[in-house]
Amino acid sequence: MASSSSFPAPRSRSRKPLGKMADWFRQALSKKPKVPVSPESTPSDVSQPSSQDSNPPQCLSSVVSPTPPPTHMGTSSSSSSSGRWSKDYDVCVCHSEQDLVAAQELVSYLEDSPAGLRCFLQLRDATPGGAIVSELCQALSNSHCCVLLITPGFLQDPWCKYQMLQALTQSPGAEGCTIPLLSGLTRAAYPAELRFMYFVDGQGPDHGFRQVKQAVMRYLQTLS
């Protein structure tokens, strides 16, 4: 009968393989499973805005962008009234010193009318210290119409005659801008330089002021 020493005890050969398998299981368990990422949740989709988001909304762009000012339809009316305001006065009243009271009454009548005519009266509106010739010429050039208050004193005043000739020289072809107002004179005494145009007779109850105003308004309407 064989002794126990003849059959040596079997060595534990399985320790080494079991240890490797245990290590493999540990490594397998320690690794986290990879979660598949869907294309919809890619970082590129999250960080990059879409083409619709890159452009501002249409309503916002309309607010930010400046809009041109509206076109006014009253251009024709504004341009028609600009002719009158191109000069400082509507009427320049030429008179002698003897007829200052009558000239003041005529100016008051024209300025107090609803039209609000702008009148130049030499003794009232002339620049103090200015030369007489320069003031008379400037008054005529800055006025649309010229009213000649023709009286006996007008015919005897050299400055009145100079102003009359100057008015005819500045506007020889402008009909209606020079308005003679004959007062206290007969038709025969009407100046020969003015025989080619009609005059307003100042013998009426209103001294011809109404006709003078109508003539001025008629000429101002031609400027539109």
mmCIF file of C-alpha atoms in Angstrom:
data_model
loop_
_atom_site.group_PDB
_atom_site.id
_atom_site.type_symbol
_atom_site.label_atom_id
_atom_site.label_comp_id
_atom_site.label_asym_id
_atom_site.label_seq_id
_atom_site.Cartn_x
_atom_site.Cartn_y
_atom_site.Cartn_z
ATOM 1 C CA MET A 1 0.000 0.000 0.000
ATOM 2 C CA ALA A 2 1.567 3.121 -1.085
ATOM 3 C CA SER A 3 2.263 5.683 1.455
ATOM 4 C CA SER A 4 0.884 9.128 1.319
ATOM 5 C CA SER A 5 4.288 10.500 0.560
ATOM 6 C CA SER A 6 4.341 8.730 -2.764
ATOM 7 C CA PHE A 7 1.443 10.860 -3.943
ATOM 8 C CA PRO A 8 2.385 14.384 -3.344
ATOM 9 C CA ALA A 9 -0.443 16.770 -2.726
ATOM 10 C CA PRO A 10 -1.562 18.559 -5.863
ATOM 11 C CA ARG A 11 -0.439 22.112 -6.166
ATOM 12 C CA SER A 12 -3.018 24.769 -6.488
ATOM 13 C CA ARG A 13 -2.437 25.527 -10.134
ATOM 14 C CA SER A 14 -5.731 27.404 -10.378
ATOM 15 C CA ARG A 15 -4.604 30.358 -8.204
ATOM 16 C CA LYS A 16 -2.658 32.000 -10.949
ATOM 17 C CA PRO A 17 -5.391 31.696 -13.585
ATOM 18 C CA LEU A 18 -8.057 32.745 -11.115
ATOM 19 C CA GLY A 19 -6.047 35.783 -10.175
ATOM 20 C CA LYS A 20 -5.784 36.862 -13.835
ATOM 21 C CA MET A 21 -9.477 36.349 -14.342
ATOM 22 C CA ALA A 22 -10.253 38.356 -11.238
ATOM 23 C CA ASP A 23 -8.087 41.180 -12.497
ATOM 24 C CA TRP A 24 -9.851 41.072 -15.877
ATOM 25 C CA PHE A 25 -13.251 41.239 -14.187
ATOM 26 C CA ARG A 26 -12.116 44.161 -12.064
ATOM 27 C CA GLN A 27 -10.924 46.053 -15.133
ATOM 28 C CA ALA A 28 -14.102 45.222 -16.981
ATOM 29 C CA LEU A 29 -16.234 46.402 -14.099
ATOM 30 C CA SER A 30 -14.172 49.570 -13.557
ATOM 31 C CA LYS A 31 -14.728 50.746 -17.158
ATOM 32 C CA LYS A 32 -17.872 52.858 -17.649
ATOM 33 C CA PRO A 33 -20.050 51.907 -20.512
ATOM 34 C CA LYS A 34 -19.952 54.291 -23.436
ATOM 35 C CA VAL A 35 -23.265 55.992 -23.953
ATOM 36 C CA PRO A 36 -24.009 56.573 -27.621
ATOM 37 C CA VAL A 37 -24.505 60.198 -28.444
ATOM 38 C CA SER A 38 -27.266 61.072 -30.851
ATOM 39 C CA PRO A 39 -26.564 63.450 -33.702
ATOM 40 C CA GLU A 40 -29.199 65.845 -32.418
ATOM 41 C CA SER A 41 -27.271 66.522 -29.197
ATOM 42 C CA THR A 42 -23.876 67.185 -30.754
ATOM 43 C CA PRO A 43 -21.968 70.165 -29.358
ATOM 44 C CA SER A 44 -21.901 71.747 -32.769
ATOM 45 C CA ASP A 45 -25.677 71.986 -32.809
ATOM 46 C CA VAL A 46 -25.754 73.503 -29.357
ATOM 47 C CA SER A 47 -23.022 76.102 -29.739
ATOM 48 C CA GLN A 48 -23.679 77.180 -33.320
ATOM 49 C CA PRO A 49 -26.894 79.087 -33.950
ATOM 50 C CA SER A 50 -29.043 78.188 -36.851
ATOM 51 C CA SER A 51 -29.256 80.271 -39.983
ATOM 52 C CA GLN A 52 -32.572 81.722 -38.834
ATOM 53 C CA ASP A 53 -31.103 82.849 -35.503
ATOM 54 C CA SER A 54 -28.070 84.506 -37.106
ATOM 55 C CA ASN A 55 -30.202 87.092 -38.876
ATOM 56 C CA PRO A 56 -32.160 89.621 -36.799
ATOM 57 C CA PRO A 57 -35.929 89.381 -36.958
ATOM 58 C CA GLN A 58 -37.526 91.386 -39.676
ATOM 59 C CA CYS A 59 -39.415 93.567 -37.258
ATOM 60 C CA LEU A 60 -36.222 94.410 -35.364
ATOM 61 C CA SER A 61 -34.320 95.342 -38.496
ATOM 62 C CA SER A 62 -37.104 97.671 -39.516
ATOM 63 C CA VAL A 63 -36.893 99.456 -36.190
ATOM 64 C CA VAL A 64 -33.114 99.804 -36.147
ATOM 65 C CA SER A 65 -32.696 100.969 -39.714
ATOM 66 C CA PRO A 66 -33.563 104.676 -40.091
ATOM 67 C CA THR A 67 -36.502 105.440 -42.300
ATOM 68 C CA PRO A 68 -36.429 108.375 -44.729
ATOM 69 C CA PRO A 69 -38.499 111.415 -43.793
ATOM 70 C CA PRO A 70 -41.957 111.542 -45.317
ATOM 71 C CA THR A 71 -42.343 113.460 -48.519
ATOM 72 C CA HIS A 72 -44.535 116.496 -48.096
ATOM 73 C CA MET A 73 -47.171 116.966 -50.714
ATOM 74 C CA GLY A 74 -47.384 120.736 -50.294
ATOM 75 C CA THR A 75 -44.315 121.492 -52.397
ATOM 76 C CA SER A 76 -46.219 123.405 -55.015
ATOM 77 C CA SER A 77 -47.912 125.685 -52.454
ATOM 78 C CA SER A 78 -44.651 126.392 -50.600
ATOM 79 C CA SER A 79 -42.814 127.176 -53.822
ATOM 80 C CA SER A 80 -45.657 129.447 -54.977
ATOM 81 C CA SER A 81 -45.486 131.574 -51.804
ATOM 82 C CA SER A 82 -41.677 131.805 -51.879
ATOM 83 C CA GLY A 83 -41.848 134.429 -54.671
ATOM 84 C CA ARG A 84 -43.447 137.000 -52.403
ATOM 85 C CA TRP A 85 -41.017 136.434 -49.550
ATOM 86 C CA SER A 86 -37.973 136.764 -51.790
ATOM 87 C CA LYS A 87 -38.044 140.512 -51.083
ATOM 88 C CA ASP A 88 -38.369 142.464 -47.859
ATOM 89 C CA TYR A 89 -41.346 144.615 -48.873
ATOM 90 C CA ASP A 90 -44.457 144.267 -50.992
ATOM 91 C CA VAL A 91 -44.892 147.981 -51.651
ATOM 92 C CA CYS A 92 -42.552 150.952 -51.736
ATOM 93 C CA VAL A 93 -44.451 154.241 -51.439
ATOM 94 C CA CYS A 94 -42.725 157.129 -53.228
ATOM 95 C CA HIS A 95 -43.914 160.545 -52.115
ATOM 96 C CA SER A 96 -42.745 164.052 -51.445
ATOM 97 C CA GLU A 97 -42.241 165.555 -48.009
ATOM 98 C CA GLN A 98 -45.365 167.660 -48.490
ATOM 99 C CA ASP A 99 -47.469 164.506 -48.895
ATOM 100 C CA LEU A 100 -46.199 162.654 -45.848
ATOM 101 C CA VAL A 101 -49.633 162.559 -44.189
ATOM 102 C CA ALA A 102 -51.313 161.133 -47.293
ATOM 103 C CA ALA A 103 -48.501 158.562 -47.637
ATOM 104 C CA GLN A 104 -48.937 157.499 -44.013
ATOM 105 C CA GLU A 105 -52.663 157.038 -44.539
ATOM 106 C CA LEU A 106 -52.024 154.889 -47.609
ATOM 107 C CA VAL A 107 -49.450 152.760 -45.766
ATOM 108 C CA SER A 108 -51.819 152.266 -42.816
ATOM 109 C CA TYR A 109 -54.597 151.194 -45.173
ATOM 110 C CA LEU A 110 -52.376 148.634 -46.932
ATOM 111 C CA GLU A 111 -50.756 147.255 -43.787
ATOM 112 C CA ASP A 112 -54.030 146.943 -41.872
ATOM 113 C CA SER A 113 -55.717 145.005 -44.682
ATOM 114 C CA PRO A 114 -56.273 141.245 -44.249
ATOM 115 C CA ALA A 115 -53.451 140.633 -46.727
ATOM 116 C CA GLY A 116 -51.007 142.283 -44.319
ATOM 117 C CA LEU A 117 -48.995 144.012 -47.025
ATOM 118 C CA ARG A 118 -45.463 145.032 -46.087
ATOM 119 C CA CYS A 119 -44.808 148.653 -46.969
ATOM 120 C CA PHE A 120 -41.692 150.774 -47.117
ATOM 121 C CA LEU A 121 -42.110 154.354 -45.969
ATOM 122 C CA GLN A 122 -38.979 156.397 -46.444
ATOM 123 C CA LEU A 123 -39.089 158.547 -43.331
ATOM 124 C CA ARG A 124 -40.042 155.541 -41.223
ATOM 125 C CA ASP A 125 -37.981 152.677 -42.653
ATOM 126 C CA ALA A 126 -34.876 154.325 -44.094
ATOM 127 C CA THR A 127 -31.609 153.671 -42.272
ATOM 128 C CA PRO A 128 -30.493 156.727 -40.271
ATOM 129 C CA GLY A 129 -27.228 158.071 -41.664
ATOM 130 C CA GLY A 130 -27.650 156.233 -44.970
ATOM 131 C CA ALA A 131 -27.164 158.004 -48.281
ATOM 132 C CA ILE A 132 -30.408 159.151 -49.846
ATOM 133 C CA VAL A 133 -29.595 157.727 -53.262
ATOM 134 C CA SER A 134 -28.588 154.354 -51.820
ATOM 135 C CA GLU A 135 -31.644 154.194 -49.589
ATOM 136 C CA LEU A 136 -34.047 155.015 -52.439
ATOM 137 C CA CYS A 137 -32.477 152.485 -54.809
ATOM 138 C CA GLN A 138 -32.335 149.788 -52.136
ATOM 139 C CA ALA A 139 -35.979 150.389 -51.190
ATOM 140 C CA LEU A 140 -37.046 149.909 -54.790
ATOM 141 C CA SER A 141 -34.943 146.784 -55.325
ATOM 142 C CA ASN A 142 -36.250 145.230 -52.089
ATOM 143 C CA SER A 143 -39.917 145.844 -52.957
ATOM 144 C CA HIS A 144 -42.158 144.021 -55.411
ATOM 145 C CA CYS A 145 -44.314 147.037 -56.241
ATOM 146 C CA CYS A 146 -43.818 150.776 -56.261
ATOM 147 C CA VAL A 147 -46.671 153.223 -55.659
ATOM 148 C CA LEU A 148 -46.008 156.711 -56.989
ATOM 149 C CA LEU A 149 -48.093 159.251 -55.063
ATOM 150 C CA ILE A 150 -48.174 161.844 -57.823
ATOM 151 C CA THR A 151 -49.184 165.245 -56.474
ATOM 152 C CA PRO A 152 -48.100 168.838 -57.164
ATOM 153 C CA GLY A 153 -45.412 168.343 -54.550
ATOM 154 C CA PHE A 154 -44.266 165.120 -56.262
ATOM 155 C CA LEU A 155 -43.698 166.937 -59.567
ATOM 156 C CA GLN A 156 -41.634 169.632 -57.847
ATOM 157 C CA ASP A 157 -39.437 167.241 -55.852
ATOM 158 C CA PRO A 158 -36.286 166.154 -57.767
ATOM 159 C CA TRP A 159 -35.885 163.097 -55.553
ATOM 160 C CA CYS A 160 -39.392 161.923 -56.426
ATOM 161 C CA LYS A 161 -38.641 162.252 -60.128
ATOM 162 C CA TYR A 162 -35.382 160.370 -59.633
ATOM 163 C CA GLN A 163 -37.209 157.583 -57.811
ATOM 164 C CA MET A 164 -39.853 157.428 -60.542
ATOM 165 C CA LEU A 165 -37.231 157.042 -63.274
ATOM 166 C CA GLN A 166 -35.350 154.514 -61.175
ATOM 167 C CA ALA A 167 -38.518 152.427 -60.754
ATOM 168 C CA LEU A 168 -39.085 152.428 -64.508
ATOM 169 C CA THR A 169 -35.455 151.488 -65.128
ATOM 170 C CA GLN A 170 -35.396 148.545 -62.724
ATOM 171 C CA SER A 171 -38.573 146.925 -64.084
ATOM 172 C CA PRO A 172 -39.232 148.200 -67.600
ATOM 173 C CA GLY A 173 -41.066 145.049 -68.708
ATOM 174 C CA ALA A 174 -42.880 144.166 -65.473
ATOM 175 C CA GLU A 175 -46.456 145.300 -65.973
ATOM 176 C CA GLY A 176 -48.341 146.183 -62.844
ATOM 177 C CA CYS A 177 -45.427 146.570 -60.449
ATOM 178 C CA THR A 178 -45.349 150.394 -60.807
ATOM 179 C CA ILE A 179 -48.685 151.888 -59.772
ATOM 180 C CA PRO A 180 -49.226 155.649 -60.260
ATOM 181 C CA LEU A 181 -51.711 157.258 -57.883
ATOM 182 C CA LEU A 182 -52.762 160.645 -59.237
ATOM 183 C CA SER A 183 -54.015 162.993 -56.513
ATOM 184 C CA GLY A 184 -54.762 166.708 -56.738
ATOM 185 C CA LEU A 185 -53.800 166.916 -60.418
ATOM 186 C CA THR A 186 -55.604 166.928 -63.718
ATOM 187 C CA ARG A 187 -54.985 164.383 -66.418
ATOM 188 C CA ALA A 188 -53.026 166.930 -68.382
ATOM 189 C CA ALA A 189 -50.484 167.170 -65.558
ATOM 190 C CA TYR A 190 -49.832 163.453 -65.642
ATOM 191 C CA PRO A 191 -46.069 162.913 -66.197
ATOM 192 C CA ALA A 192 -45.115 162.171 -69.799
ATOM 193 C CA GLU A 193 -42.807 159.335 -68.632
ATOM 194 C CA LEU A 194 -45.863 157.449 -67.388
ATOM 195 C CA ARG A 195 -48.210 157.999 -70.316
ATOM 196 C CA PHE A 196 -47.858 154.357 -71.412
ATOM 197 C CA MET A 197 -49.509 153.024 -68.218
ATOM 198 C CA TYR A 198 -52.830 153.594 -66.500
ATOM 199 C CA PHE A 199 -53.040 155.457 -63.222
ATOM 200 C CA VAL A 200 -55.335 155.261 -60.225
ATOM 201 C CA ASP A 201 -57.560 158.317 -59.770
ATOM 202 C CA GLY A 202 -57.345 159.568 -56.197
ATOM 203 C CA GLN A 203 -60.453 161.731 -56.408
ATOM 204 C CA GLY A 204 -62.722 158.983 -55.036
ATOM 205 C CA PRO A 205 -64.032 158.721 -51.477
ATOM 206 C CA ASP A 206 -61.262 156.342 -50.471
ATOM 207 C CA HIS A 207 -58.620 158.374 -52.377
ATOM 208 C CA GLY A 208 -57.999 155.396 -54.650
ATOM 209 C CA PHE A 209 -56.530 153.270 -51.836
ATOM 210 C CA ARG A 210 -58.752 150.286 -52.622
ATOM 211 C CA GLN A 211 -57.669 150.221 -56.258
ATOM 212 C CA VAL A 212 -54.034 150.466 -55.226
ATOM 213 C CA LYS A 213 -54.433 147.475 -52.919
ATOM 214 C CA GLN A 214 -56.144 145.447 -55.628
ATOM 215 C CA ALA A 215 -53.370 146.288 -58.091
ATOM 216 C CA VAL A 216 -50.696 145.203 -55.591
ATOM 217 C CA MET A 217 -52.494 141.945 -54.803
ATOM 218 C CA ARG A 218 -52.962 141.249 -58.501
ATOM 219 C CA TYR A 219 -49.243 141.629 -59.117
ATOM 220 C CA LEU A 220 -48.280 139.481 -56.120
ATOM 221 C CA GLN A 221 -50.435 136.691 -57.521
ATOM 222 C CA THR A 222 -48.296 136.687 -60.659
ATOM 223 C CA LEU A 223 -45.281 135.708 -58.551
ATOM 224 C CA SER A 224 -46.794 132.285 -57.750
#
